[in-house]
CSV table of C-alpha atoms (C1' of nucleotides) in Angstrom, one decimal:
chain,number,residue,atom,x,y,z
J,15,MET,CA,41.5,60.1,-3.5
J,16,THR,CA,44.3,62.2,-2.6
J,17,LEU,CA,46.8,62.8,-5.3
J,18,GLY,CA,48.6,59.6,-5.1
J,19,GLU,CA,48.1,57.0,-7.7
J,20,GLU,CA,48.1,53.7,-6.0
J,21,PRO,CA,45.7,51.6,-8.0
J,22,ALA,CA,47.9,49.1,-9.5
J,23,ALA,CA,44.8,47.3,-10.3
J,24,GLU,CA,46.2,44.9,-13.0
J,25,HIS,CA,43.9,45.8,-15.9
J,26,ALA,CA,43.8,44.0,-19.3
J,27,HIS,CA,44.6,47.1,-21.2
J,28,THR,CA,46.9,49.3,-19.2
J,29,THR,CA,47.0,51.9,-22.2
J,30,ALA,CA,43.3,52.1,-22.3
J,31,TRP,CA,43.3,52.4,-18.6
J,32,ILE,CA,45.7,55.0,-18.6
J,33,ALA,CA,44.0,57.0,-21.4
J,34,SER,CA,40.8,56.8,-19.4
J,35,VAL,CA,42.5,58.1,-16.3
J,36,LEU,CA,43.8,61.0,-18.2
J,37,ARG,CA,40.6,61.8,-19.9
J,38,GLY,CA,38.7,61.6,-16.5
J,39,ARG,CA,41.2,64.2,-15.2
J,40,ILE,CA,41.0,66.6,-18.0
J,41,ALA,CA,37.0,66.3,-18.0
J,42,ALA,CA,37.3,67.1,-14.3
J,43,GLY,CA,39.0,70.1,-14.7
J,44,ARG,CA,42.0,68.9,-12.9
J,45,LEU,CA,44.2,69.3,-15.7
J,46,THR,CA,43.6,72.6,-17.3
J,47,PRO,CA,44.0,73.6,-21.1
J,48,GLY,CA,47.5,74.4,-22.1
J,49,SER,CA,49.1,72.3,-19.5
J,50,LYS,CA,52.0,70.2,-20.4
J,51,LEU,CA,52.0,66.5,-19.9
J,52,SER,CA,55.5,65.5,-19.2
J,53,GLU,CA,56.2,62.0,-20.2
J,54,GLN,CA,58.7,61.7,-17.4
J,55,SER,CA,56.6,63.1,-14.6
J,56,LEU,CA,53.4,61.6,-15.7
J,57,SER,CA,54.8,57.9,-16.1
J,58,ALA,CA,56.5,58.1,-12.8
J,59,ALA,CA,53.2,59.5,-11.3
J,60,LEU,CA,50.9,56.9,-12.8
J,61,GLY,CA,53.4,54.3,-12.3
J,62,VAL,CA,53.4,53.0,-15.8
J,63,SER,CA,56.2,52.9,-18.3
J,64,ARG,CA,56.9,55.9,-20.7
J,65,ASN,CA,56.3,53.7,-23.6
J,66,THR,CA,52.6,52.9,-22.6
J,67,LEU,CA,51.9,56.5,-21.7
J,68,ARG,CA,53.0,57.3,-24.9
J,69,GLN,CA,50.5,54.9,-26.5
J,70,ALA,CA,47.8,56.6,-24.4
J,71,PHE,CA,48.8,59.8,-25.8
J,72,THR,CA,48.2,58.8,-29.2
J,73,THR,CA,44.9,57.5,-28.5
J,74,LEU,CA,44.1,60.8,-26.7
J,75,ALA,CA,45.6,62.8,-29.8
J,76,GLY,CA,43.3,60.8,-31.8
J,77,GLU,CA,40.2,62.2,-29.8
J,78,SER,CA,41.8,65.9,-30.0
J,79,ILE,CA,41.6,66.2,-26.5
J,80,VAL,CA,45.3,66.7,-26.3
J,81,THR,CA,47.7,68.2,-29.0
J,82,ARG,CA,51.1,66.8,-29.8
J,83,VAL,CA,53.6,69.2,-30.9
J,84,PRO,CA,57.0,67.2,-32.3
J,85,ASN,CA,59.9,67.3,-29.9
J,86,ARG,CA,58.0,69.5,-27.7
J,87,GLY,CA,55.5,67.3,-25.9
J,88,VAL,CA,51.6,66.8,-25.6
J,89,PHE,CA,49.6,69.7,-24.3
J,90,VAL,CA,45.9,69.7,-23.1
J,91,ALA,CA,44.1,71.0,-25.9
J,92,SER,CA,43.2,74.9,-25.6
J,93,PRO,CA,40.5,75.3,-27.9
J,94,GLY,CA,40.2,79.2,-29.1
J,95,ALA,CA,37.7,81.2,-31.2
J,96,GLU,CA,38.3,79.0,-34.5
J,97,GLU,CA,37.8,75.6,-32.7
J,98,VAL,CA,34.6,76.9,-31.1
J,99,ARG,CA,33.6,77.7,-34.7
J,100,GLU,CA,34.5,74.2,-35.8
J,101,ILE,CA,32.6,72.7,-32.9
J,102,TYR,CA,29.3,74.5,-33.9
J,103,ARG,CA,29.9,73.7,-37.4
J,104,VAL,CA,29.4,70.1,-36.5
J,105,ARG,CA,26.8,70.6,-34.0
J,106,ARG,CA,24.8,72.6,-36.4
J,107,THR,CA,25.0,69.8,-39.0
J,108,ILE,CA,24.3,66.7,-36.9
J,109,GLU,CA,21.9,67.9,-34.1
J,110,PRO,CA,19.0,69.5,-36.3
J,111,ALA,CA,19.6,66.5,-38.8
J,112,ALA,CA,19.0,63.9,-35.7
J,113,VAL,CA,15.6,65.6,-34.6
J,114,LEU,CA,14.7,66.0,-38.5
J,115,TRP,CA,15.2,62.5,-39.5
J,116,GLY,CA,16.1,60.6,-36.3
J,117,GLU,CA,13.6,57.9,-34.8
J,118,ALA,CA,12.1,59.9,-31.9
J,119,THR,CA,10.5,57.0,-30.2
J,120,PRO,CA,8.5,57.5,-27.1
J,121,GLU,CA,11.2,56.1,-24.7
J,122,ALA,CA,13.7,58.3,-26.2
J,123,LEU,CA,11.5,61.4,-25.7
J,124,ASN,CA,10.5,60.2,-22.0
J,125,ALA,CA,14.5,59.7,-21.6
J,126,MET,CA,15.2,63.3,-22.9
J,127,GLU,CA,12.2,64.8,-20.8
J,128,ALA,CA,13.6,63.3,-17.8
J,129,ILE,CA,16.9,65.0,-18.6
J,130,VAL,CA,15.5,68.4,-19.1
J,131,GLN,CA,13.6,67.9,-15.6
J,132,ARG,CA,17.0,67.0,-13.8
J,133,ALA,CA,18.5,70.2,-15.6
J,134,GLN,CA,15.6,72.2,-14.4
J,135,ALA,CA,15.7,71.0,-10.8
J,136,ALA,CA,20.0,71.7,-11.0
J,137,ARG,CA,19.0,75.1,-12.1
J,138,GLU,CA,16.9,75.8,-9.1
J,139,ALA,CA,19.1,74.2,-6.8
J,140,GLY,CA,21.7,76.7,-8.2
J,141,SER,CA,24.3,73.8,-9.1
J,142,VAL,CA,25.7,74.9,-12.3
J,143,ALA,CA,27.7,71.9,-12.7
J,144,ASP,CA,24.9,69.4,-12.6
J,145,MET,CA,22.8,71.8,-15.0
J,146,ALA,CA,25.9,71.8,-17.3
J,147,GLY,CA,26.1,68.1,-17.4
J,148,ALA,CA,22.3,67.7,-17.9
J,149,ASN,CA,22.5,70.0,-20.7
J,150,GLN,CA,25.6,67.9,-22.3
J,151,GLU,CA,23.6,64.8,-21.6
J,152,PHE,CA,20.6,66.3,-23.5
J,153,HIS,CA,22.3,67.1,-26.7
J,154,GLU,CA,23.8,63.7,-26.5
J,155,ALA,CA,20.5,62.3,-26.6
J,156,VAL,CA,19.6,64.3,-29.3
J,157,VAL,CA,22.2,62.9,-31.6
J,158,GLY,CA,21.3,59.4,-30.1
J,159,LEU,CA,18.3,59.7,-32.2
J,160,THR,CA,20.1,58.9,-35.1
J,161,GLY,CA,21.0,55.4,-33.7
J,162,SER,CA,24.4,55.8,-34.9
J,163,SER,CA,27.3,54.9,-32.5
J,164,ALA,CA,29.8,56.8,-34.7
J,165,LEU,CA,27.7,60.1,-34.5
J,166,ARG,CA,27.5,59.7,-31.0
J,167,ALA,CA,31.1,59.5,-30.3
J,168,LEU,CA,31.9,62.5,-32.5
J,169,MET,CA,29.3,64.4,-30.3
J,170,ASP,CA,31.1,63.0,-27.2
J,171,ARG,CA,34.6,64.3,-28.7
J,172,VAL,CA,32.8,67.8,-29.3
J,173,LEU,CA,31.4,68.1,-26.0
J,174,ALA,CA,34.7,67.1,-24.4
J,175,GLU,CA,36.2,70.2,-26.5
J,176,MET,CA,33.4,72.3,-25.2
J,177,ARG,CA,34.2,71.7,-21.6
J,178,LEU,CA,37.9,72.6,-22.4
J,179,VAL,CA,36.3,75.6,-23.7
J,180,PHE,CA,34.6,76.3,-20.5
J,181,TYR,CA,37.6,75.8,-18.6
J,182,ALA,CA,39.8,78.0,-20.8
J,183,MET,CA,37.5,80.9,-20.1
J,184,ALA,CA,38.6,82.7,-17.1
J,185,SER,CA,35.1,84.0,-16.3
J,186,ALA,CA,32.3,81.6,-16.2
J,187,PRO,CA,29.2,83.2,-17.3
J,188,ASP,CA,25.9,81.7,-16.9
J,189,PHE,CA,25.8,79.9,-19.9
J,190,HIS,CA,23.4,77.0,-19.9
J,191,SER,CA,20.3,78.3,-17.8
J,192,HIS,CA,18.9,80.1,-20.9
J,193,TYR,CA,18.8,77.1,-22.7
J,194,VAL,CA,17.2,74.6,-20.3
J,195,SER,CA,13.6,75.8,-21.2
J,196,ARG,CA,14.5,75.7,-25.0
J,197,ASN,CA,15.3,71.9,-24.6
J,198,ALA,CA,11.7,71.6,-23.0
J,199,GLY,CA,10.4,73.1,-26.0
J,200,LEU,CA,12.2,71.0,-28.3
J,201,VAL,CA,10.9,67.8,-26.7
J,202,GLN,CA,7.2,69.3,-27.1
J,203,ARG,CA,7.8,69.9,-30.8
J,204,LEU,CA,9.0,66.3,-31.2
J,205,ARG,CA,6.2,64.8,-29.2
J,206,ALA,CA,3.7,66.9,-31.5
J,207,GLY,CA,5.5,65.4,-34.6
J,208,GLN,CA,6.8,69.0,-35.7
J,209,ASN,CA,10.2,67.7,-36.6
J,210,GLU,CA,10.9,70.3,-39.1
J,211,LEU,CA,10.1,73.2,-36.8
J,212,ALA,CA,12.1,71.8,-33.9
J,213,ALA,CA,15.1,71.5,-36.6
J,214,THR,CA,14.6,75.0,-37.6
J,215,GLU,CA,14.5,76.1,-33.9
J,216,LEU,CA,17.5,74.2,-32.7
J,217,ARG,CA,19.6,75.6,-35.3
J,218,GLU,CA,18.7,79.2,-34.2
J,219,TYR,CA,19.4,77.9,-30.7
J,220,LEU,CA,22.7,76.7,-31.9
J,221,ASP,CA,23.5,80.0,-33.8
J,222,ALA,CA,22.8,82.2,-30.5
J,223,ALA,CA,24.8,79.8,-28.2
J,224,GLU,CA,27.6,80.0,-30.8
J,225,ALA,CA,27.4,83.9,-30.8
J,226,GLU,CA,27.1,84.2,-27.1
J,227,LEU,CA,30.2,82.0,-26.6
J,228,LEU,CA,32.5,83.6,-29.2
J,229,GLU,CA,31.4,87.0,-27.9
J,230,HIS,CA,32.7,85.9,-24.3
J,231,LEU,CA,35.6,84.2,-25.7
J,232,THR,CA,36.9,87.3,-27.9
J,233,GLY,CA,35.9,89.5,-25.3
J,234,VAL,CA,38.2,88.2,-22.5
J,235,ALA,CA,41.2,86.5,-24.4
J,236,GLN,CA,43.3,87.3,-27.6
T,18,MET,CA,61.9,42.2,-48.3
T,19,THR,CA,59.5,41.0,-50.2
T,20,LEU,CA,58.1,43.7,-52.6
T,21,GLY,CA,59.7,46.9,-52.7
T,22,GLU,CA,59.9,48.9,-49.2
T,23,GLU,CA,63.2,50.3,-49.5
T,24,PRO,CA,62.7,54.2,-48.9
T,25,ALA,CA,64.3,53.9,-45.3
T,26,ALA,CA,63.8,57.7,-45.8
T,27,GLU,CA,64.4,59.1,-42.3
T,28,HIS,CA,60.9,60.7,-41.7
T,29,ALA,CA,60.2,63.1,-39.1
T,30,HIS,CA,57.4,61.0,-37.5
T,31,THR,CA,58.3,57.3,-38.0
T,32,THR,CA,54.9,56.4,-36.3
T,33,ALA,CA,52.7,58.6,-38.4
T,34,TRP,CA,54.7,57.5,-41.5
T,35,ILE,CA,54.0,54.0,-40.7
T,36,ALA,CA,50.5,54.6,-40.2
T,37,SER,CA,49.9,56.1,-43.4
T,38,VAL,CA,51.9,53.3,-45.1
T,39,LEU,CA,49.6,50.7,-43.5
T,40,ARG,CA,46.5,53.1,-44.5
T,41,GLY,CA,47.7,53.0,-47.9
T,42,ARG,CA,48.2,49.4,-48.3
T,43,ILE,CA,44.8,48.7,-47.0
T,44,ALA,CA,43.3,51.3,-49.1
T,45,ALA,CA,44.8,50.0,-52.1
T,46,GLY,CA,43.5,46.3,-51.4
T,47,ARG,CA,46.8,45.0,-50.8
T,48,LEU,CA,45.9,44.1,-47.1
T,49,THR,CA,42.5,42.6,-47.4
T,50,PRO,CA,40.1,42.3,-44.7
T,51,GLY,CA,40.5,39.9,-41.9
T,52,SER,CA,44.2,39.8,-42.6
T,53,LYS,CA,46.2,39.5,-39.4
T,54,LEU,CA,49.0,42.0,-39.1
T,55,SER,CA,51.8,40.3,-37.2
T,56,GLU,CA,53.8,42.6,-35.1
T,57,GLN,CA,57.0,40.5,-35.6
T,58,SER,CA,56.7,40.1,-39.6
T,59,LEU,CA,55.5,43.8,-40.0
T,60,SER,CA,58.0,45.5,-37.7
T,61,ALA,CA,61.0,43.5,-39.6
T,62,ALA,CA,59.4,44.3,-43.2
T,63,LEU,CA,59.0,47.9,-42.7
T,64,GLY,CA,62.1,48.2,-40.9
T,65,VAL,CA,60.8,49.7,-37.7
T,66,SER,CA,60.7,48.7,-34.0
T,67,ARG,CA,57.9,46.7,-32.8
T,68,ASN,CA,57.2,49.5,-30.4
T,69,THR,CA,56.5,52.3,-32.8
T,70,LEU,CA,54.5,49.7,-35.1
T,71,ARG,CA,52.4,49.4,-32.1
T,72,GLN,CA,51.8,52.9,-31.7
T,73,ALA,CA,51.0,53.3,-35.4
T,74,PHE,CA,48.5,50.5,-34.8
T,75,THR,CA,46.8,52.5,-32.0
T,76,THR,CA,46.3,55.5,-34.2
T,77,LEU,CA,44.6,52.9,-36.8
T,78,ALA,CA,42.6,51.4,-34.3
T,79,GLY,CA,41.3,54.7,-33.5
T,80,GLU,CA,40.2,55.1,-37.0
T,81,SER,CA,38.6,51.9,-36.9
T,82,ILE,CA,40.5,50.8,-40.0
T,83,VAL,CA,42.1,48.1,-37.9
T,84,THR,CA,40.4,46.0,-35.2
T,85,ARG,CA,42.5,45.0,-32.0
T,86,VAL,CA,41.8,41.7,-30.4
T,87,PRO,CA,43.3,41.6,-27.0
T,88,ASN,CA,46.2,39.2,-26.7
T,89,ARG,CA,45.3,37.9,-30.4
T,90,GLY,CA,46.8,40.5,-32.3
T,91,VAL,CA,45.5,43.4,-34.8
T,92,PHE,CA,43.3,42.6,-38.0
T,93,VAL,CA,42.2,44.6,-40.9
T,94,ALA,CA,38.5,45.3,-40.3
T,95,SER,CA,36.1,43.2,-41.9
T,96,PRO,CA,32.7,45.2,-41.9
T,97,GLY,CA,29.7,43.0,-42.1
T,98,ALA,CA,25.8,43.6,-42.4
T,99,GLU,CA,25.9,45.6,-39.0
T,100,GLU,CA,28.9,47.9,-40.0
T,101,VAL,CA,27.0,48.6,-43.4
T,102,ARG,CA,23.8,49.9,-41.7
T,103,GLU,CA,26.2,52.0,-39.3
T,104,ILE,CA,27.7,53.4,-42.3
T,105,TYR,CA,24.5,54.5,-43.7
T,106,ARG,CA,23.2,55.8,-40.4
T,107,VAL,CA,26.0,58.3,-40.6
T,108,ARG,CA,25.8,59.0,-44.5
T,109,ARG,CA,22.3,59.6,-44.2
T,110,THR,CA,22.5,61.9,-41.3
T,111,ILE,CA,25.3,64.2,-42.6
T,112,GLU,CA,25.1,64.1,-46.3
T,113,PRO,CA,21.6,65.5,-46.5
T,114,ALA,CA,22.3,68.0,-43.9
T,115,ALA,CA,25.2,69.0,-45.7
T,116,VAL,CA,23.2,69.6,-48.9
T,117,LEU,CA,20.2,71.4,-46.8
T,118,TRP,CA,22.3,73.7,-44.7
T,119,GLY,CA,25.6,73.8,-46.2
T,120,GLU,CA,27.2,76.5,-48.1
T,121,ALA,CA,26.5,75.6,-51.8
T,122,THR,CA,29.1,78.3,-53.4
T,123,PRO,CA,29.3,78.3,-57.0
T,124,GLU,CA,33.1,77.3,-56.8
T,125,ALA,CA,32.1,74.1,-54.6
T,126,LEU,CA,29.3,73.5,-57.2
T,127,ASN,CA,31.6,73.7,-59.9
T,128,ALA,CA,34.3,71.5,-58.4
T,129,MET,CA,31.4,68.9,-57.7
T,130,GLU,CA,30.4,68.9,-61.2
T,131,ALA,CA,34.0,68.6,-62.5
T,132,ILE,CA,34.3,65.4,-60.3
T,133,VAL,CA,30.8,64.2,-61.7
T,134,GLN,CA,32.3,64.5,-65.2
T,135,ARG,CA,35.3,62.6,-64.4
T,136,ALA,CA,33.3,60.0,-63.1
T,137,GLN,CA,31.2,60.0,-66.3
T,138,ALA,CA,34.3,59.7,-68.2
T,139,ALA,CA,35.5,56.7,-66.3
T,140,ARG,CA,32.3,55.0,-66.5
T,141,GLU,CA,32.4,55.2,-70.5
T,142,ALA,CA,36.0,54.3,-70.3
T,143,GLY,CA,35.2,51.1,-68.4
T,144,SER,CA,37.4,52.1,-65.6
T,145,VAL,CA,35.5,50.8,-62.4
T,146,ALA,CA,38.3,51.7,-60.0
T,147,ASP,CA,38.2,55.5,-61.3
T,148,MET,CA,34.5,55.7,-61.1
T,149,ALA,CA,34.4,54.4,-57.8
T,150,GLY,CA,37.0,56.9,-56.7
T,151,ALA,CA,35.4,59.8,-58.2
T,152,ASN,CA,32.1,58.7,-56.7
T,153,GLN,CA,33.7,58.8,-53.2
T,154,GLU,CA,35.3,62.1,-54.1
T,155,PHE,CA,31.7,63.4,-54.9
T,156,HIS,CA,30.3,62.6,-51.5
T,157,GLU,CA,33.4,63.9,-49.8
T,158,ALA,CA,32.9,67.0,-51.6
T,159,VAL,CA,29.2,67.0,-50.5
T,160,VAL,CA,30.2,66.7,-46.9
T,161,GLY,CA,32.8,69.5,-47.4
T,162,LEU,CA,29.7,71.9,-47.9
T,163,THR,CA,29.7,72.0,-44.3
T,164,GLY,CA,32.8,73.7,-44.0
T,165,SER,CA,33.7,71.1,-41.2
T,166,SER,CA,36.9,69.4,-41.1
T,167,ALA,CA,35.7,67.1,-38.4
T,168,LEU,CA,33.0,66.1,-40.5
T,169,ARG,CA,35.2,65.7,-43.4
T,170,ALA,CA,37.3,63.5,-41.2
T,171,LEU,CA,34.3,61.3,-40.2
T,172,MET,CA,33.3,60.9,-43.9
T,173,ASP,CA,36.8,59.9,-44.7
T,174,ARG,CA,36.6,57.2,-42.1
T,175,VAL,CA,33.5,56.0,-43.5
T,176,LEU,CA,34.5,55.8,-46.9
T,177,ALA,CA,37.6,53.9,-46.1
T,178,GLU,CA,35.4,51.6,-44.4
T,179,MET,CA,33.1,51.4,-47.3
T,180,ARG,CA,36.2,50.3,-49.4
T,181,LEU,CA,36.9,47.4,-47.0
T,182,VAL,CA,33.2,46.4,-47.5
T,183,PHE,CA,33.6,46.2,-51.4
T,184,TYR,CA,36.9,44.2,-50.7
T,185,ALA,CA,35.4,41.9,-48.4
T,186,MET,CA,32.8,41.1,-51.0
T,187,ALA,CA,33.6,38.2,-53.3
T,188,SER,CA,31.8,39.4,-56.2
T,189,ALA,CA,32.0,43.1,-57.1
T,190,PRO,CA,29.0,44.2,-58.8
T,191,ASP,CA,28.5,47.4,-61.0
T,192,PHE,CA,27.7,49.1,-57.7
T,193,HIS,CA,28.6,52.8,-58.6
T,194,SER,CA,27.6,53.3,-62.3
T,195,HIS,CA,23.8,53.6,-61.3
T,196,TYR,CA,24.5,56.7,-59.2
T,197,VAL,CA,26.8,58.4,-61.3
T,198,SER,CA,23.7,60.2,-63.1
T,199,ARG,CA,21.9,60.8,-59.5
T,200,ASN,CA,25.1,62.8,-58.6
T,201,ALA,CA,24.7,65.1,-61.8
T,202,GLY,CA,21.0,65.6,-60.7
T,203,LEU,CA,21.9,66.5,-57.3
T,204,VAL,CA,24.3,69.2,-58.6
T,205,GLN,CA,21.4,70.6,-60.8
T,206,ARG,CA,19.1,70.8,-57.8
T,207,LEU,CA,21.7,72.4,-55.8
T,208,ARG,CA,22.3,75.0,-58.6
T,209,ALA,CA,18.5,75.8,-59.0
T,210,GLY,CA,18.4,76.5,-55.1
T,211,GLN,CA,16.3,73.4,-54.5
T,212,ASN,CA,17.9,72.4,-51.3
T,213,GLU,CA,15.3,70.5,-49.9
T,214,LEU,CA,14.1,68.6,-52.7
T,215,ALA,CA,18.3,67.8,-53.0
T,216,ALA,CA,18.2,66.5,-49.5
T,217,THR,CA,15.4,64.3,-49.8
T,218,GLU,CA,16.3,62.7,-53.3
T,219,LEU,CA,19.8,62.0,-51.6
T,220,ARG,CA,18.3,60.4,-48.8
T,221,GLU,CA,16.3,58.1,-51.2
T,222,TYR,CA,19.5,57.7,-53.1
T,223,LEU,CA,21.3,56.5,-50.1
T,224,ASP,CA,18.5,54.3,-48.8
T,225,ALA,CA,18.6,52.4,-52.3
T,226,ALA,CA,22.4,52.2,-52.0
T,227,GLU,CA,22.2,50.6,-48.5
T,228,ALA,CA,19.4,48.2,-49.5
T,229,GLU,CA,21.5,47.1,-52.7
T,230,LEU,CA,24.7,46.5,-50.7
T,231,LEU,CA,22.9,44.7,-48.0
T,232,GLU,CA,21.4,42.5,-50.4
T,233,HIS,CA,24.6,41.6,-52.1
T,234,LEU,CA,26.2,41.1,-48.7
T,235,THR,CA,23.8,39.1,-47.0
T,236,GLY,CA,23.3,37.0,-50.2
T,237,VAL,CA,26.9,36.0,-50.4
T,238,ALA,CA,28.0,35.7,-47.0
T,239,GLN,CA,26.6,34.7,-43.8
N,25,DC,C1',73.3,97.7,-22.7
N,26,DT,C1',71.4,94.9,-26.5
N,27,DC,C1',71.7,91.4,-29.9
N,28,DG,C1',73.0,87.4,-31.9
N,29,DC,C1',75.9,83.0,-31.6
N,30,DC,C1',77.0,79.1,-29.2
N,31,DA,C1',77.5,75.3,-26.2
N,32,DA,C1',75.5,72.6,-22.3
N,33,DC,C1',71.1,70.8,-20.9
N,34,DA,C1',66.9,68.6,-20.7
N,35,DT,C1',62.9,66.5,-23.3
N,36,DT,C1',61.0,63.7,-26.8
N,37,DG,C1',61.3,60.0,-30.4
N,38,DT,C1',62.8,55.6,-31.5
N,39,DT,C1',65.1,51.4,-30.8
N,40,DG,C1',66.1,46.6,-28.9
N,41,DA,C1',65.8,43.2,-25.4
N,42,DA,C1',63.7,41.3,-21.8
N,43,DC,C1',59.7,39.3,-19.2
N,44,DA,C1',54.9,38.1,-17.8
N,45,DA,C1',50.5,37.0,-19.7
N,46,DT,C1',47.5,34.9,-22.7
N,47,DC,C1',46.2,31.8,-26.6
N,48,DC,C1',46.7,28.0,-29.8
N,49,DA,C1',47.8,23.4,-30.9
N,50,DT,C1',50.0,19.3,-30.1
N,51,DA,C1',50.5,15.3,-27.5
N,52,DC,C1',49.6,12.5,-23.6
N,53,DT,C1',46.5,10.2,-20.3
N,54,DT,C1',42.7,7.5,-19.2
S,25,DA,C1',38.3,8.4,-28.5
S,26,DA,C1',37.5,12.2,-25.3
S,27,DG,C1',39.4,15.4,-22.2
S,28,DT,C1',43.6,17.1,-20.4
S,29,DA,C1',48.1,18.8,-19.8
S,30,DT,C1',52.1,20.5,-21.8
S,31,DG,C1',55.1,23.6,-25.0
S,32,DG,C1',55.4,27.1,-28.1
S,33,DA,C1',54.0,31.3,-30.4
S,34,DT,C1',52.4,35.8,-29.9
S,35,DT,C1',50.8,40.0,-27.7
S,36,DG,C1',51.3,43.4,-23.4
S,37,DT,C1',54.4,45.8,-20.8
S,38,DT,C1',58.6,47.6,-19.0
S,39,DC,C1',63.3,49.2,-19.0
S,40,DA,C1',67.6,51.2,-20.3
S,41,DA,C1',69.9,53.4,-24.0
S,42,DC,C1',70.6,56.4,-27.9
S,43,DA,C1',69.6,59.8,-31.5
S,44,DA,C1',67.4,64.0,-32.8
S,45,DT,C1',65.4,68.3,-31.5
S,46,DG,C1',64.1,72.5,-28.3
S,47,DT,C1',65.2,75.2,-24.8
S,48,DT,C1',68.2,77.7,-21.7
S,49,DG,C1',72.3,80.0,-20.2
S,50,DG,C1',76.2,82.4,-21.0
S,51,DC,C1',79.6,84.6,-23.8
S,52,DG,C1',81.1,87.9,-26.9
S,53,DA,C1',80.5,91.5,-30.4
S,54,DG,C1',78.7,95.7,-31.7
DNA sequence: CTCGCCAACATTGTTGAACAATCCATACTT
DNA sequence: AAGTATGGATTGTTCAACAATGTTGGCGAG
């Protein structure tokens, strides 16, 4: 739990294990955007060969969690304004499509409503992290309506990049709380079978979120 | 050295180079679905170390062009019925969304129309390969309307998997020719600003294509 | 004093060999 | 003949080395 790495738990795929460890550290904010991941130090710290670490790097680079600069090394991705725009291009495409054409079964809607309630509870408790987590879970559930694992994986990557955006921002504004009630409204629309209305509202939602994020991003940095 | 691999042109990123070579061979059908990619033979044939070949494998596995079975090796992916369903879940989500909400600029429409004409010419010339290629290009252009490189990359992967499906089929039916005229109609709808109609027609289009493919697939194999 | 060149250093990219772990196939035992 | 044991082959991982490239510092010229 400290800083040491002692697991040494022989795993089938050491490379996948290492990749997941790094993914977790980045997601948890222990490795901030822009940090350099030195092969030498990391291989020593994790107790694996430089070679397997390298393999883990290629998988993480494939997930665009990490960027590779030739002969310079790998760095934790530090998304800027352009990356944010790209993120919302993706979200504005697949999320409304999911609510419009996805299979909103009663079970799926119940699960989404449960997530919304968890987000509301977290908001009232003042736990920003939990609220942000529940919010991301909600949007993942939205994409899950398509039933496609590939789209879900893409959304995972996009949300991971979103987390990096938040870590890269100096000041962390109250970004999620505005949107919790909108999520609740979205579920209601879907329950009523008003999919088209839900889709257009979600697109406006995403437009607003992107604008807010971009404003905060360009206002602080660059 | 079987057939011509002699370049040995020192490339900046050997691993990326090797990955693209394998990608090309698979796309060209020289490596058919299910084939085993032996580390020993391939590393010798390509003139690279087993270690770098391994790294190239991880990138290809990330693109799901290749599947890795622990302690058994890597094989060219051989998509079955379930994979086809997944492919069309993705396509049925992002392609209609692209025509519905994407920016169909005049230049983009002109480019799409040019692709359609190339497909028609190939059909009349009887060149199935060219027609199939143009058809895939068309759908890539459709996704390109979103302006998102990530969605475009996803579509690339999906189309690569589609190619594997065709290679895996014993008999190659005339699959694409039915749909060339539909593509032309789609462009017309977009030119007229009838995006919603275009989207619903595209969804029906994709439904029909999936059904036809599944029928041929389950009829022949399994 | 500043600018540009140059050499030493550090890091990454790639290779080859080695060993453990696992799977497959053959041959052996009962 | 059926099940089991043994051997070989392939993959997974590590290590040590070298080549290629980037960085850093100092040096001298202007």
